Every structure is written in structure tokens, then in C-alpha cells.
JSON list of C-alpha atoms in Angstrom, two decimals:
[
{"chain": "V", "resi": 1096, "resn": "UNK", "atom": "CA", "xyz": [2.98, -14.00, 5.43]},
{"chain": "V", "resi": 1097, "resn": "UNK", "atom": "CA", "xyz": [2.44, -11.25, 7.97]},
{"chain": "V", "resi": 1098, "resn": "UNK", "atom": "CA", "xyz": [0.31, -13.52, 10.17]},
{"chain": "V", "resi": 1099, "resn": "UNK", "atom": "CA", "xyz": [2.89, -16.30, 9.96]},
{"chain": "V", "resi": 1100, "resn": "UNK", "atom": "CA", "xyz": [5.66, -13.93, 11.00]},
{"chain": "V", "resi": 1101, "resn": "UNK", "atom": "CA", "xyz": [3.69, -12.59, 13.99]},
{"chain": "V", "resi": 1102, "resn": "UNK", "atom": "CA", "xyz": [2.94, -16.13, 15.18]},
{"chain": "V", "resi": 1103, "resn": "UNK", "atom": "CA", "xyz": [6.48, -17.41, 14.71]},
{"chain": "V", "resi": 1104, "resn": "UNK", "atom": "CA", "xyz": [8.31, -14.41, 16.18]},
{"chain": "V", "resi": 1105, "resn": "UNK", "atom": "CA", "xyz": [5.94, -13.20, 18.90]},
{"chain": "V", "resi": 1106, "resn": "UNK", "atom": "CA", "xyz": [3.08, -15.58, 19.80]},
{"chain": "V", "resi": 1107, "resn": "UNK", "atom": "CA", "xyz": [4.62, -19.06, 19.71]},
{"chain": "V", "resi": 1108, "resn": "UNK", "atom": "CA", "xyz": [7.72, -18.25, 21.85]},
{"chain": "V", "resi": 1109, "resn": "UNK", "atom": "CA", "xyz": [5.46, -16.90, 24.63]},
{"chain": "V", "resi": 1110, "resn": "UNK", "atom": "CA", "xyz": [2.30, -19.01, 24.43]},
{"chain": "V", "resi": 1111, "resn": "UNK", "atom": "CA", "xyz": [3.33, -21.98, 22.31]},
{"chain": "V", "resi": 1112, "resn": "UNK", "atom": "CA", "xyz": [3.64, -24.38, 25.27]},
{"chain": "V", "resi": 1113, "resn": "UNK", "atom": "CA", "xyz": [0.26, -23.46, 26.79]},
{"chain": "V", "resi": 1114, "resn": "UNK", "atom": "CA", "xyz": [-2.43, -26.01, 25.98]},
{"chain": "V", "resi": 1115, "resn": "UNK", "atom": "CA", "xyz": [-5.30, -24.46, 24.04]},
{"chain": "V", "resi": 1116, "resn": "UNK", "atom": "CA", "xyz": [-7.86, -25.49, 26.66]},
{"chain": "V", "resi": 1117, "resn": "UNK", "atom": "CA", "xyz": [-5.75, -23.84, 29.40]},
{"chain": "V", "resi": 1118, "resn": "UNK", "atom": "CA", "xyz": [-5.29, -20.51, 27.64]},
{"chain": "V", "resi": 1119, "resn": "UNK", "atom": "CA", "xyz": [-6.84, -17.63, 29.62]},
{"chain": "V", "resi": 1120, "resn": "UNK", "atom": "CA", "xyz": [-7.29, -13.88, 29.15]},
{"chain": "V", "resi": 1121, "resn": "UNK", "atom": "CA", "xyz": [-4.47, -13.45, 31.68]},
{"chain": "V", "resi": 1122, "resn": "UNK", "atom": "CA", "xyz": [-2.08, -15.21, 29.30]},
{"chain": "V", "resi": 1123, "resn": "UNK", "atom": "CA", "xyz": [-3.12, -12.92, 26.45]},
{"chain": "V", "resi": 1124, "resn": "UNK", "atom": "CA", "xyz": [-2.88, -9.82, 28.64]},
{"chain": "V", "resi": 1125, "resn": "UNK", "atom": "CA", "xyz": [0.58, -10.89, 29.76]},
{"chain": "V", "resi": 1126, "resn": "UNK", "atom": "CA", "xyz": [1.65, -11.39, 26.13]},
{"chain": "V", "resi": 1127, "resn": "UNK", "atom": "CA", "xyz": [0.56, -7.87, 25.19]},
{"chain": "V", "resi": 1128, "resn": "UNK", "atom": "CA", "xyz": [2.27, -6.36, 28.23]},
{"chain": "V", "resi": 1129, "resn": "UNK", "atom": "CA", "xyz": [5.49, -8.27, 27.56]},
{"chain": "V", "resi": 1130, "resn": "UNK", "atom": "CA", "xyz": [5.59, -7.05, 23.96]},
{"chain": "V", "resi": 1131, "resn": "UNK", "atom": "CA", "xyz": [4.90, -3.45, 24.92]},
{"chain": "V", "resi": 1132, "resn": "UNK", "atom": "CA", "xyz": [7.59, -3.57, 27.60]},
{"chain": "V", "resi": 1133, "resn": "UNK", "atom": "CA", "xyz": [10.06, -4.97, 25.06]},
{"chain": "V", "resi": 1134, "resn": "UNK", "atom": "CA", "xyz": [9.68, -1.79, 23.03]},
{"chain": "V", "resi": 1135, "resn": "UNK", "atom": "CA", "xyz": [7.29, -2.92, 20.30]},
{"chain": "V", "resi": 1136, "resn": "UNK", "atom": "CA", "xyz": [5.02, -0.23, 18.93]},
{"chain": "V", "resi": 1137, "resn": "UNK", "atom": "CA", "xyz": [1.38, -0.34, 20.12]},
{"chain": "V", "resi": 1138, "resn": "UNK", "atom": "CA", "xyz": [0.31, -0.83, 16.49]},
{"chain": "V", "resi": 1139, "resn": "UNK", "atom": "CA", "xyz": [2.44, -4.00, 16.21]},
{"chain": "V", "resi": 1140, "resn": "UNK", "atom": "CA", "xyz": [1.10, -5.35, 19.50]},
{"chain": "V", "resi": 1141, "resn": "UNK", "atom": "CA", "xyz": [-2.41, -4.62, 18.24]},
{"chain": "V", "resi": 1142, "resn": "UNK", "atom": "CA", "xyz": [-1.65, -6.75, 15.16]},
{"chain": "V", "resi": 1143, "resn": "UNK", "atom": "CA", "xyz": [-0.34, -9.55, 17.40]},
{"chain": "V", "resi": 1144, "resn": "UNK", "atom": "CA", "xyz": [-3.53, -9.45, 19.47]},
{"chain": "V", "resi": 1145, "resn": "UNK", "atom": "CA", "xyz": [-5.69, -9.37, 16.36]},
{"chain": "V", "resi": 1146, "resn": "UNK", "atom": "CA", "xyz": [-3.88, -12.36, 14.83]},
{"chain": "V", "resi": 1147, "resn": "UNK", "atom": "CA", "xyz": [-4.22, -14.44, 17.99]},
{"chain": "V", "resi": 1148, "resn": "UNK", "atom": "CA", "xyz": [-7.86, -13.44, 18.44]},
{"chain": "V", "resi": 1149, "resn": "UNK", "atom": "CA", "xyz": [-8.76, -14.45, 14.89]},
{"chain": "V", "resi": 1150, "resn": "UNK", "atom": "CA", "xyz": [-7.08, -17.84, 15.33]},
{"chain": "V", "resi": 1151, "resn": "UNK", "atom": "CA", "xyz": [-8.90, -18.44, 18.62]},
{"chain": "V", "resi": 1152, "resn": "UNK", "atom": "CA", "xyz": [-12.20, -17.35, 17.07]},
{"chain": "V", "resi": 1153, "resn": "UNK", "atom": "CA", "xyz": [-11.69, -20.06, 14.46]},
{"chain": "V", "resi": 1154, "resn": "UNK", "atom": "CA", "xyz": [-10.93, -22.57, 17.23]},
{"chain": "V", "resi": 1155, "resn": "UNK", "atom": "CA", "xyz": [-14.25, -21.68, 18.88]},
{"chain": "V", "resi": 1156, "resn": "UNK", "atom": "CA", "xyz": [-16.06, -22.18, 15.56]},
{"chain": "V", "resi": 1157, "resn": "UNK", "atom": "CA", "xyz": [-14.36, -25.56, 15.19]},
{"chain": "V", "resi": 1158, "resn": "UNK", "atom": "CA", "xyz": [-15.55, -26.60, 18.67]},
{"chain": "V", "resi": 1159, "resn": "UNK", "atom": "CA", "xyz": [-12.01, -26.92, 20.06]},
{"chain": "V", "resi": 1160, "resn": "UNK", "atom": "CA", "xyz": [-12.58, -24.39, 22.88]},
{"chain": "V", "resi": 1161, "resn": "UNK", "atom": "CA", "xyz": [-15.70, -22.86, 24.41]},
{"chain": "V", "resi": 1162, "resn": "UNK", "atom": "CA", "xyz": [-14.52, -19.22, 24.28]},
{"chain": "V", "resi": 1163, "resn": "UNK", "atom": "CA", "xyz": [-11.98, -16.86, 22.77]},
{"chain": "V", "resi": 1164, "resn": "UNK", "atom": "CA", "xyz": [-9.48, -15.97, 25.50]},
{"chain": "V", "resi": 1165, "resn": "UNK", "atom": "CA", "xyz": [-8.37, -12.88, 23.56]},
{"chain": "V", "resi": 1166, "resn": "UNK", "atom": "CA", "xyz": [-11.91, -11.62, 23.09]},
{"chain": "V", "resi": 1167, "resn": "UNK", "atom": "CA", "xyz": [-12.13, -9.98, 26.52]},
{"chain": "V", "resi": 1168, "resn": "UNK", "atom": "CA", "xyz": [-8.63, -8.49, 26.40]},
{"chain": "V", "resi": 1169, "resn": "UNK", "atom": "CA", "xyz": [-8.45, -4.93, 25.16]},
{"chain": "V", "resi": 1170, "resn": "UNK", "atom": "CA", "xyz": [-5.73, -4.51, 22.55]},
{"chain": "V", "resi": 1171, "resn": "UNK", "atom": "CA", "xyz": [-3.38, -1.52, 22.75]},
{"chain": "V", "resi": 1172, "resn": "UNK", "atom": "CA", "xyz": [-4.73, 1.48, 20.89]},
{"chain": "V", "resi": 1173, "resn": "UNK", "atom": "CA", "xyz": [-2.03, 3.28, 18.91]},
{"chain": "V", "resi": 1174, "resn": "UNK", "atom": "CA", "xyz": [-2.19, 7.02, 18.94]},
{"chain": "V", "resi": 1175, "resn": "UNK", "atom": "CA", "xyz": [-3.60, 8.14, 15.63]},
{"chain": "V", "resi": 1176, "resn": "UNK", "atom": "CA", "xyz": [-1.57, 10.77, 13.82]},
{"chain": "V", "resi": 1177, "resn": "UNK", "atom": "CA", "xyz": [-3.29, 13.62, 12.05]},
{"chain": "V", "resi": 1178, "resn": "UNK", "atom": "CA", "xyz": [-2.73, 13.34, 8.31]},
{"chain": "V", "resi": 1179, "resn": "UNK", "atom": "CA", "xyz": [-1.42, 16.56, 6.81]},
{"chain": "V", "resi": 1180, "resn": "UNK", "atom": "CA", "xyz": [-2.05, 16.63, 3.07]},
{"chain": "V", "resi": 1181, "resn": "UNK", "atom": "CA", "xyz": [-0.31, 19.01, 0.70]},
{"chain": "V", "resi": 1182, "resn": "UNK", "atom": "CA", "xyz": [-2.13, 22.33, 0.41]},
{"chain": "V", "resi": 1183, "resn": "UNK", "atom": "CA", "xyz": [-2.82, 24.04, -2.90]},
{"chain": "V", "resi": 1184, "resn": "UNK", "atom": "CA", "xyz": [0.48, 25.92, -3.06]},
{"chain": "V", "resi": 1185, "resn": "UNK", "atom": "CA", "xyz": [2.48, 22.84, -2.06]},
{"chain": "V", "resi": 1186, "resn": "UNK", "atom": "CA", "xyz": [0.72, 20.79, -4.75]},
{"chain": "V", "resi": 1187, "resn": "UNK", "atom": "CA", "xyz": [1.67, 23.43, -7.30]},
{"chain": "V", "resi": 1188, "resn": "UNK", "atom": "CA", "xyz": [5.30, 23.41, -6.14]},
{"chain": "V", "resi": 1189, "resn": "UNK", "atom": "CA", "xyz": [5.42, 19.60, -6.21]},
{"chain": "V", "resi": 1190, "resn": "UNK", "atom": "CA", "xyz": [3.95, 19.35, -9.71]},
{"chain": "V", "resi": 1191, "resn": "UNK", "atom": "CA", "xyz": [6.47, 21.91, -10.93]},
{"chain": "V", "resi": 1192, "resn": "UNK", "atom": "CA", "xyz": [9.25, 19.77, -9.43]},
{"chain": "V", "resi": 1193, "resn": "UNK", "atom": "CA", "xyz": [8.05, 16.65, -11.28]},
{"chain": "V", "resi": 1194, "resn": "UNK", "atom": "CA", "xyz": [7.30, 18.42, -14.57]},
{"chain": "V", "resi": 1195, "resn": "UNK", "atom": "CA", "xyz": [8.91, 16.37, -17.34]},
{"chain": "V", "resi": 1196, "resn": "UNK", "atom": "CA", "xyz": [9.65, 13.52, -14.93]},
{"chain": "V", "resi": 1197, "resn": "UNK", "atom": "CA", "xyz": [9.10, 10.00, -16.22]},
{"chain": "V", "resi": 1198, "resn": "UNK", "atom": "CA", "xyz": [6.47, 9.49, -13.49]},
{"chain": "V", "resi": 1199, "resn": "UNK", "atom": "CA", "xyz": [4.87, 12.93, -13.72]},
{"chain": "V", "resi": 1200, "resn": "UNK", "atom": "CA", "xyz": [1.53, 11.45, -14.84]},
{"chain": "V", "resi": 1201, "resn": "UNK", "atom": "CA", "xyz": [1.54, 9.05, -11.88]},
{"chain": "V", "resi": 1202, "resn": "UNK", "atom": "CA", "xyz": [1.70, 11.96, -9.45]},
{"chain": "V", "resi": 1203, "resn": "UNK", "atom": "CA", "xyz": [-0.96, 13.92, -11.33]},
{"chain": "V", "resi": 1204, "resn": "UNK", "atom": "CA", "xyz": [-3.34, 10.95, -11.14]},
{"chain": "V", "resi": 1205, "resn": "UNK", "atom": "CA", "xyz": [-2.47, 10.36, -7.48]},
{"chain": "V", "resi": 1206, "resn": "UNK", "atom": "CA", "xyz": [-3.23, 13.98, -6.56]},
{"chain": "V", "resi": 1207, "resn": "UNK", "atom": "CA", "xyz": [-6.35, 14.44, -8.69]},
{"chain": "V", "resi": 1208, "resn": "UNK", "atom": "CA", "xyz": [-7.93, 10.98, -8.34]},
{"chain": "V", "resi": 1209, "resn": "UNK", "atom": "CA", "xyz": [-6.79, 9.84, -4.87]},
{"chain": "V", "resi": 1210, "resn": "UNK", "atom": "CA", "xyz": [-5.46, 6.50, -6.12]},
{"chain": "V", "resi": 1211, "resn": "UNK", "atom": "CA", "xyz": [-3.19, 4.56, -3.73]},
{"chain": "V", "resi": 1212, "resn": "UNK", "atom": "CA", "xyz": [0.45, 3.85, -4.56]},
{"chain": "V", "resi": 1213, "resn": "UNK", "atom": "CA", "xyz": [-0.05, 0.09, -4.99]},
{"chain": "V", "resi": 1214, "resn": "UNK", "atom": "CA", "xyz": [-3.12, 0.69, -7.16]},
{"chain": "V", "resi": 1215, "resn": "UNK", "atom": "CA", "xyz": [-1.18, 3.06, -9.41]},
{"chain": "V", "resi": 1216, "resn": "UNK", "atom": "CA", "xyz": [1.65, 0.54, -9.79]},
{"chain": "V", "resi": 1217, "resn": "UNK", "atom": "CA", "xyz": [-0.90, -2.18, -10.64]},
{"chain": "V", "resi": 1218, "resn": "UNK", "atom": "CA", "xyz": [-2.80, -0.03, -13.13]},
{"chain": "V", "resi": 1219, "resn": "UNK", "atom": "CA", "xyz": [-2.93, -1.36, -16.71]},
{"chain": "V", "resi": 1220, "resn": "UNK", "atom": "CA", "xyz": [-3.80, 0.47, -19.90]},
{"chain": "V", "resi": 1221, "resn": "UNK", "atom": "CA", "xyz": [-6.86, -1.77, -20.26]},
{"chain": "V", "resi": 1222, "resn": "UNK", "atom": "CA", "xyz": [-8.16, -0.07, -17.10]},
{"chain": "V", "resi": 1223, "resn": "UNK", "atom": "CA", "xyz": [-7.94, 3.42, -18.63]},
{"chain": "V", "resi": 1224, "resn": "UNK", "atom": "CA", "xyz": [-10.40, 4.97, -21.08]},
{"chain": "V", "resi": 1225, "resn": "UNK", "atom": "CA", "xyz": [-8.91, 8.31, -22.08]},
{"chain": "V", "resi": 1226, "resn": "UNK", "atom": "CA", "xyz": [-11.79, 9.15, -24.44]},
{"chain": "V", "resi": 1227, "resn": "UNK", "atom": "CA", "xyz": [-14.38, 8.71, -21.68]},
{"chain": "V", "resi": 1228, "resn": "UNK", "atom": "CA", "xyz": [-11.93, 10.09, -19.07]},
{"chain": "V", "resi": 1229, "resn": "UNK", "atom": "CA", "xyz": [-12.51, 7.09, -16.83]},
{"chain": "V", "resi": 1230, "resn": "UNK", "atom": "CA", "xyz": [-10.15, 4.94, -14.81]},
{"chain": "V", "resi": 1231, "resn": "UNK", "atom": "CA", "xyz": [-10.95, 1.58, -13.18]},
{"chain": "V", "resi": 1232, "resn": "UNK", "atom": "CA", "xyz": [-9.05, 0.35, -10.13]},
{"chain": "V", "resi": 1233, "resn": "UNK", "atom": "CA", "xyz": [-9.03, -3.44, -10.48]},
{"chain": "V", "resi": 1234, "resn": "UNK", "atom": "CA", "xyz": [-5.81, -4.53, -8.74]},
{"chain": "V", "resi": 1235, "resn": "UNK", "atom": "CA", "xyz": [-2.97, -3.45, -6.50]},
{"chain": "V", "resi": 1236, "resn": "UNK", "atom": "CA", "xyz": [0.70, -4.37, -6.63]},
{"chain": "V", "resi": 1237, "resn": "UNK", "atom": "CA", "xyz": [1.96, -5.99, -3.42]},
{"chain": "V", "resi": 1238, "resn": "UNK", "atom": "CA", "xyz": [5.35, -7.33, -2.38]},
{"chain": "V", "resi": 1239, "resn": "UNK", "atom": "CA", "xyz": [5.52, -10.87, -1.01]},
{"chain": "V", "resi": 1240, "resn": "UNK", "atom": "CA", "xyz": [8.46, -13.15, -0.27]},
{"chain": "V", "resi": 1241, "resn": "UNK", "atom": "CA", "xyz": [7.96, -14.78, -3.64]},
{"chain": "V", "resi": 1242, "resn": "UNK", "atom": "CA", "xyz": [8.21, -11.39, -5.36]},
{"chain": "V", "resi": 1243, "resn": "UNK", "atom": "CA", "xyz": [5.79, -8.74, -6.59]},
{"chain": "V", "resi": 1244, "resn": "UNK", "atom": "CA", "xyz": [2.22, -9.93, -7.04]},
{"chain": "V", "resi": 1245, "resn": "UNK", "atom": "CA", "xyz": [-1.08, -8.41, -8.18]},
{"chain": "V", "resi": 1246, "resn": "UNK", "atom": "CA", "xyz": [-3.99, -8.62, -5.74]},
{"chain": "V", "resi": 1247, "resn": "UNK", "atom": "CA", "xyz": [-7.51, -7.26, -5.39]},
{"chain": "V", "resi": 1248, "resn": "UNK", "atom": "CA", "xyz": [-7.65, -3.65, -4.11]},
{"chain": "V", "resi": 1249, "resn": "UNK", "atom": "CA", "xyz": [-7.55, -3.00, -0.38]},
{"chain": "V", "resi": 1250, "resn": "UNK", "atom": "CA", "xyz": [-11.34, -2.63, -0.22]},
{"chain": "V", "resi": 1251, "resn": "UNK", "atom": "CA", "xyz": [-11.70, -6.05, -1.84]},
{"chain": "V", "resi": 1252, "resn": "UNK", "atom": "CA", "xyz": [-13.46, -4.66, -4.89]},
{"chain": "V", "resi": 1253, "resn": "UNK", "atom": "CA", "xyz": [-12.60, -2.26, -7.66]},
{"chain": "V", "resi": 1254, "resn": "UNK", "atom": "CA", "xyz": [-13.96, 1.21, -8.29]},
{"chain": "V", "resi": 1255, "resn": "UNK", "atom": "CA", "xyz": [-14.42, 3.62, -11.18]},
{"chain": "V", "resi": 1256, "resn": "UNK", "atom": "CA", "xyz": [-12.90, 7.09, -11.05]},
{"chain": "V", "resi": 1257, "resn": "UNK", "atom": "CA", "xyz": [-13.62, 10.10, -13.25]},
{"chain": "V", "resi": 1258, "resn": "UNK", "atom": "CA", "xyz": [-10.38, 11.63, -14.46]},
{"chain": "V", "resi": 1259, "resn": "UNK", "atom": "CA", "xyz": [-9.81, 15.37, -14.56]},
{"chain": "V", "resi": 1260, "resn": "UNK", "atom": "CA", "xyz": [-8.77, 17.00, -17.82]},
{"chain": "V", "resi": 1261, "resn": "UNK", "atom": "CA", "xyz": [-5.30, 17.58, -16.38]},
{"chain": "V", "resi": 1262, "resn": "UNK", "atom": "CA", "xyz": [-4.93, 13.88, -15.49]},
{"chain": "V", "resi": 1263, "resn": "UNK", "atom": "CA", "xyz": [-6.25, 12.81, -18.90]},
{"chain": "V", "resi": 1264, "resn": "UNK", "atom": "CA", "xyz": [-3.75, 15.00, -20.75]},
{"chain": "V", "resi": 1265, "resn": "UNK", "atom": "CA", "xyz": [-0.93, 13.83, -18.49]},
{"chain": "V", "resi": 1266, "resn": "UNK", "atom": "CA", "xyz": [-1.79, 10.21, -19.30]},
{"chain": "V", "resi": 1267, "resn": "UNK", "atom": "CA", "xyz": [-1.91, 10.93, -23.03]},
{"chain": "V", "resi": 1268, "resn": "UNK", "atom": "CA", "xyz": [1.57, 12.40, -22.91]},
{"chain": "V", "resi": 1269, "resn": "UNK", "atom": "CA", "xyz": [2.77, 9.56, -20.71]},
{"chain": "V", "resi": 1270, "resn": "UNK", "atom": "CA", "xyz": [1.46, 6.92, -23.14]},
{"chain": "V", "resi": 1271, "resn": "UNK", "atom": "CA", "xyz": [3.23, 8.63, -26.04]},
{"chain": "V", "resi": 1272, "resn": "UNK", "atom": "CA", "xyz": [6.55, 8.67, -24.14]},
{"chain": "V", "resi": 1273, "resn": "UNK", "atom": "CA", "xyz": [6.08, 5.03, -23.11]},
{"chain": "V", "resi": 1274, "resn": "UNK", "atom": "CA", "xyz": [5.58, 3.95, -26.75]},
{"chain": "V", "resi": 1275, "resn": "UNK", "atom": "CA", "xyz": [8.80, 5.75, -27.63]},
{"chain": "V", "resi": 1276, "resn": "UNK", "atom": "CA", "xyz": [10.59, 3.91, -24.81]},
{"chain": "V", "resi": 1277, "resn": "UNK", "atom": "CA", "xyz": [9.32, 0.57, -26.13]},
{"chain": "V", "resi": 1278, "resn": "UNK", "atom": "CA", "xyz": [10.54, 1.34, -29.64]},
{"chain": "V", "resi": 1279, "resn": "UNK", "atom": "CA", "xyz": [13.98, 2.31, -28.37]},
{"chain": "V", "resi": 1280, "resn": "UNK", "atom": "CA", "xyz": [14.36, -0.83, -26.25]},
{"chain": "V", "resi": 1281, "resn": "UNK", "atom": "CA", "xyz": [12.93, -3.27, -28.77]},
{"chain": "V", "resi": 1282, "resn": "UNK", "atom": "CA", "xyz": [13.24, -6.86, -27.50]},
{"chain": "V", "resi": 1283, "resn": "UNK", "atom": "CA", "xyz": [14.60, -5.66, -24.15]},
{"chain": "V", "resi": 1284, "resn": "UNK", "atom": "CA", "xyz": [11.15, -4.30, -23.24]},
{"chain": "V", "resi": 1285, "resn": "UNK", "atom": "CA", "xyz": [9.09, -6.70, -21.09]},
{"chain": "V", "resi": 1286, "resn": "UNK", "atom": "CA", "xyz": [5.45, -6.07, -21.89]},
{"chain": "V", "resi": 1287, "resn": "UNK", "atom": "CA", "xyz": [3.10, -6.26, -18.90]},
{"chain": "V", "resi": 1288, "resn": "UNK", "atom": "CA", "xyz": [0.50, -3.75, -20.05]},
{"chain": "V", "resi": 1289, "resn": "UNK", "atom": "CA", "xyz": [1.30, -1.51, -17.06]},
{"chain": "V", "resi": 1290, "resn": "UNK", "atom": "CA", "xyz": [0.64, 2.21, -17.13]},
{"chain": "V", "resi": 1291, "resn": "UNK", "atom": "CA", "xyz": [3.52, 2.97, -14.77]},
{"chain": "V", "resi": 1292, "resn": "UNK", "atom": "CA", "xyz": [6.19, 0.28, -15.21]},
{"chain": "V", "resi": 1293, "resn": "UNK", "atom": "CA", "xyz": [9.95, 0.46, -14.82]},
{"chain": "V", "resi": 1294, "resn": "UNK", "atom": "CA", "xyz": [12.14, 1.61, -17.71]},
{"chain": "V", "resi": 1295, "resn": "UNK", "atom": "CA", "xyz": [12.06, -1.94, -19.11]},
{"chain": "V", "resi": 1296, "resn": "UNK", "atom": "CA", "xyz": [8.33, -2.60, -18.62]},
{"chain": "V", "resi": 1297, "resn": "UNK", "atom": "CA", "xyz": [8.47, -4.55, -15.34]},
{"chain": "V", "resi": 1298, "resn": "UNK", "atom": "CA", "xyz": [6.50, -3.60, -12.18]},
{"chain": "V", "resi": 1299, "resn": "UNK", "atom": "CA", "xyz": [8.00, -0.87, -10.00]},
{"chain": "V", "resi": 1300, "resn": "UNK", "atom": "CA", "xyz": [8.39, -1.78, -6.32]},
{"chain": "V", "resi": 1301, "resn": "UNK", "atom": "CA", "xyz": [6.42, 0.22, -3.79]},
{"chain": "V", "resi": 1302, "resn": "UNK", "atom": "CA", "xyz": [9.55, 1.12, -1.83]},
{"chain": "V", "resi": 1303, "resn": "UNK", "atom": "CA", "xyz": [11.18, 2.43, -4.99]},
{"chain": "V", "resi": 1304, "resn": "UNK", "atom": "CA", "xyz": [8.17, 4.66, -5.65]},
{"chain": "V", "resi": 1305, "resn": "UNK", "atom": "CA", "xyz": [8.19, 6.07, -2.12]},
{"chain": "V", "resi": 1306, "resn": "UNK", "atom": "CA", "xyz": [11.94, 6.75, -2.41]},
{"chain": "V", "resi": 1307, "resn": "UNK", "atom": "CA", "xyz": [11.29, 8.53, -5.72]},
{"chain": "V", "resi": 1308, "resn": "UNK", "atom": "CA", "xyz": [8.48, 10.52, -4.07]},
{"chain": "V", "resi": 1309, "resn": "UNK", "atom": "CA", "xyz": [10.65, 11.63, -1.14]},
{"chain": "V", "resi": 1310, "resn": "UNK", "atom": "CA", "xyz": [13.41, 12.84, -3.47]},
{"chain": "V", "resi": 1311, "resn": "UNK", "atom": "CA", "xyz": [10.89, 14.87, -5.49]},
{"chain": "V", "resi": 1312, "resn": "UNK", "atom": "CA", "xyz": [9.51, 16.38, -2.30]},
{"chain": "V", "resi": 1313, "resn": "UNK", "atom": "CA", "xyz": [13.02, 17.61, -1.52]},
{"chain": "V", "resi": 1314, "resn": "UNK", "atom": "CA", "xyz": [13.39, 19.11, -4.99]},
{"chain": "V", "resi": 1315, "resn": "UNK", "atom": "CA", "xyz": [10.14, 20.97, -4.44]},
{"chain": "V", "resi": 1316, "resn": "UNK", "atom": "CA", "xyz": [11.45, 22.36, -1.16]},
{"chain": "V", "resi": 1317, "resn": "UNK", "atom": "CA", "xyz": [8.89, 20.36, 0.81]},
{"chain": "V", "resi": 1318, "resn": "UNK", "atom": "CA", "xyz": [9.57, 18.32, 3.98]},
{"chain": "V", "resi": 1319, "resn": "UNK", "atom": "CA", "xyz": [9.99, 14.56, 3.55]},
{"chain": "V", "resi": 1320, "resn": "UNK", "atom": "CA", "xyz": [7.46, 13.98, 6.35]},
{"chain": "V", "resi": 1321, "resn": "UNK", "atom": "CA", "xyz": [4.60, 14.19, 3.86]},
{"chain": "V", "resi": 1322, "resn": "UNK", "atom": "CA", "xyz": [3.17, 10.74, 3.11]},
{"chain": "V", "resi": 1323, "resn": "UNK", "atom": "CA", "xyz": [2.26, 9.55, -0.36]},
{"chain": "V", "resi": 1324, "resn": "UNK", "atom": "CA", "xyz": [-1.31, 8.76, 0.69]}
]
């Protein structure tokens, strides 16, 4: 969907009328410059370049053109920002702020196991072995036009993570509270086997989690500039 959007909004309007055999690096360079001058972020222009280059690489493989016109054009390099994680005292303040929160265990696992937001939202109880203190990342929750979908993790393959005692105990308490929620809701509960679902059992959207995270940062007296990851 992202590729389709980049082609439809940015590539086709500029290069759509150029015959494939006539496309040159100058065309691609001009496209990148035009998009930068229009105010697009270097990261977005880099994605545009990457999308076009991958399509042209396929065209070369298919024998439609002899070379990839985007291959010799250097894509814009976005300035990398230094990631500032929470320090020990800030972690303590944050965990105090989420103590008793419905998603407290999610944050404990995120901090102690380094699991991504989408992976946490896609985590199922079948992936968790509390006795062995092991967690398996098998899927991530993504948002597409058709709705929320489960996909393979970002790396393309799963991984096993050893849980800390604190994370294990947090998950035990979380499971107990979730069972109580299910009993209260009865037939209104929609079972998906998720460890961190909504209050009715359905997947939680990534944007909703980040909004929840930012509010809890504020309660902990921490700046909202901190990223979940």
C-alpha cells in the first residue's frame, strides 16, 4: 500500500509520461530535486527513490531495459537523530506512573525485553511460557486500509526472548486481571488469544498505544519527546 501511494502521488505525475526506454538518471535526479524543493522530508524522498529503483531493477531483470536509471542517482540521506532512551531513574518514574494500569505489564515487557509496539500488540498467550519464563515473537500487528492485520515480524522471522522475573510476575498478574475482565463481559468479549487486547478482546491499534504511552509519560513528569522504541 505504501509503494502504491508513492507511485500514484509522487512518481506517476512526474515521470508517468516518459517512456521506460527513454528514462535517464537525469529524470530521476530531477524527480528527487522537485520533491525536496516542494518541502517533502528527505526520508520520504528516499522512499520514493527506493520504490522507483526497485521497480526499475525488476524491469532490468525482465529484459525490458538494459539498466536501472535510478541506480546511479544518490538518494537523499536523512539526518539520523540520536535515540535517547529512558535512563534508570526515568524508567522507575514511568513504571510508578503506570502501576495498576491495565497495560502495566505491556510496558514492563517492552522495557525489560525490548519488544516492539506492533509485536506486543500481536503477542498471543500461546507465545508465552510463564513457567519457563520465555516469550516468542511470532507476529506483529500492522494497520492496512482493510483494517488491522497480523504479519511476520519486521526481521522476517521470529525470536525467543528470556523474560525477567519482574516481567514474568507482571504477566501473571495481567493474565489474572484479563480472565476477570472476560468473566465480567461474558458474551461481549471477543476472544482472539491476545495478551494485550482492548477491553473487549479485540486488537489495540498502534496509534492508540502510542497515545496511551504519551499520556503516561506526562503523568510520570517525563517529556513526550521520548519514543516508544
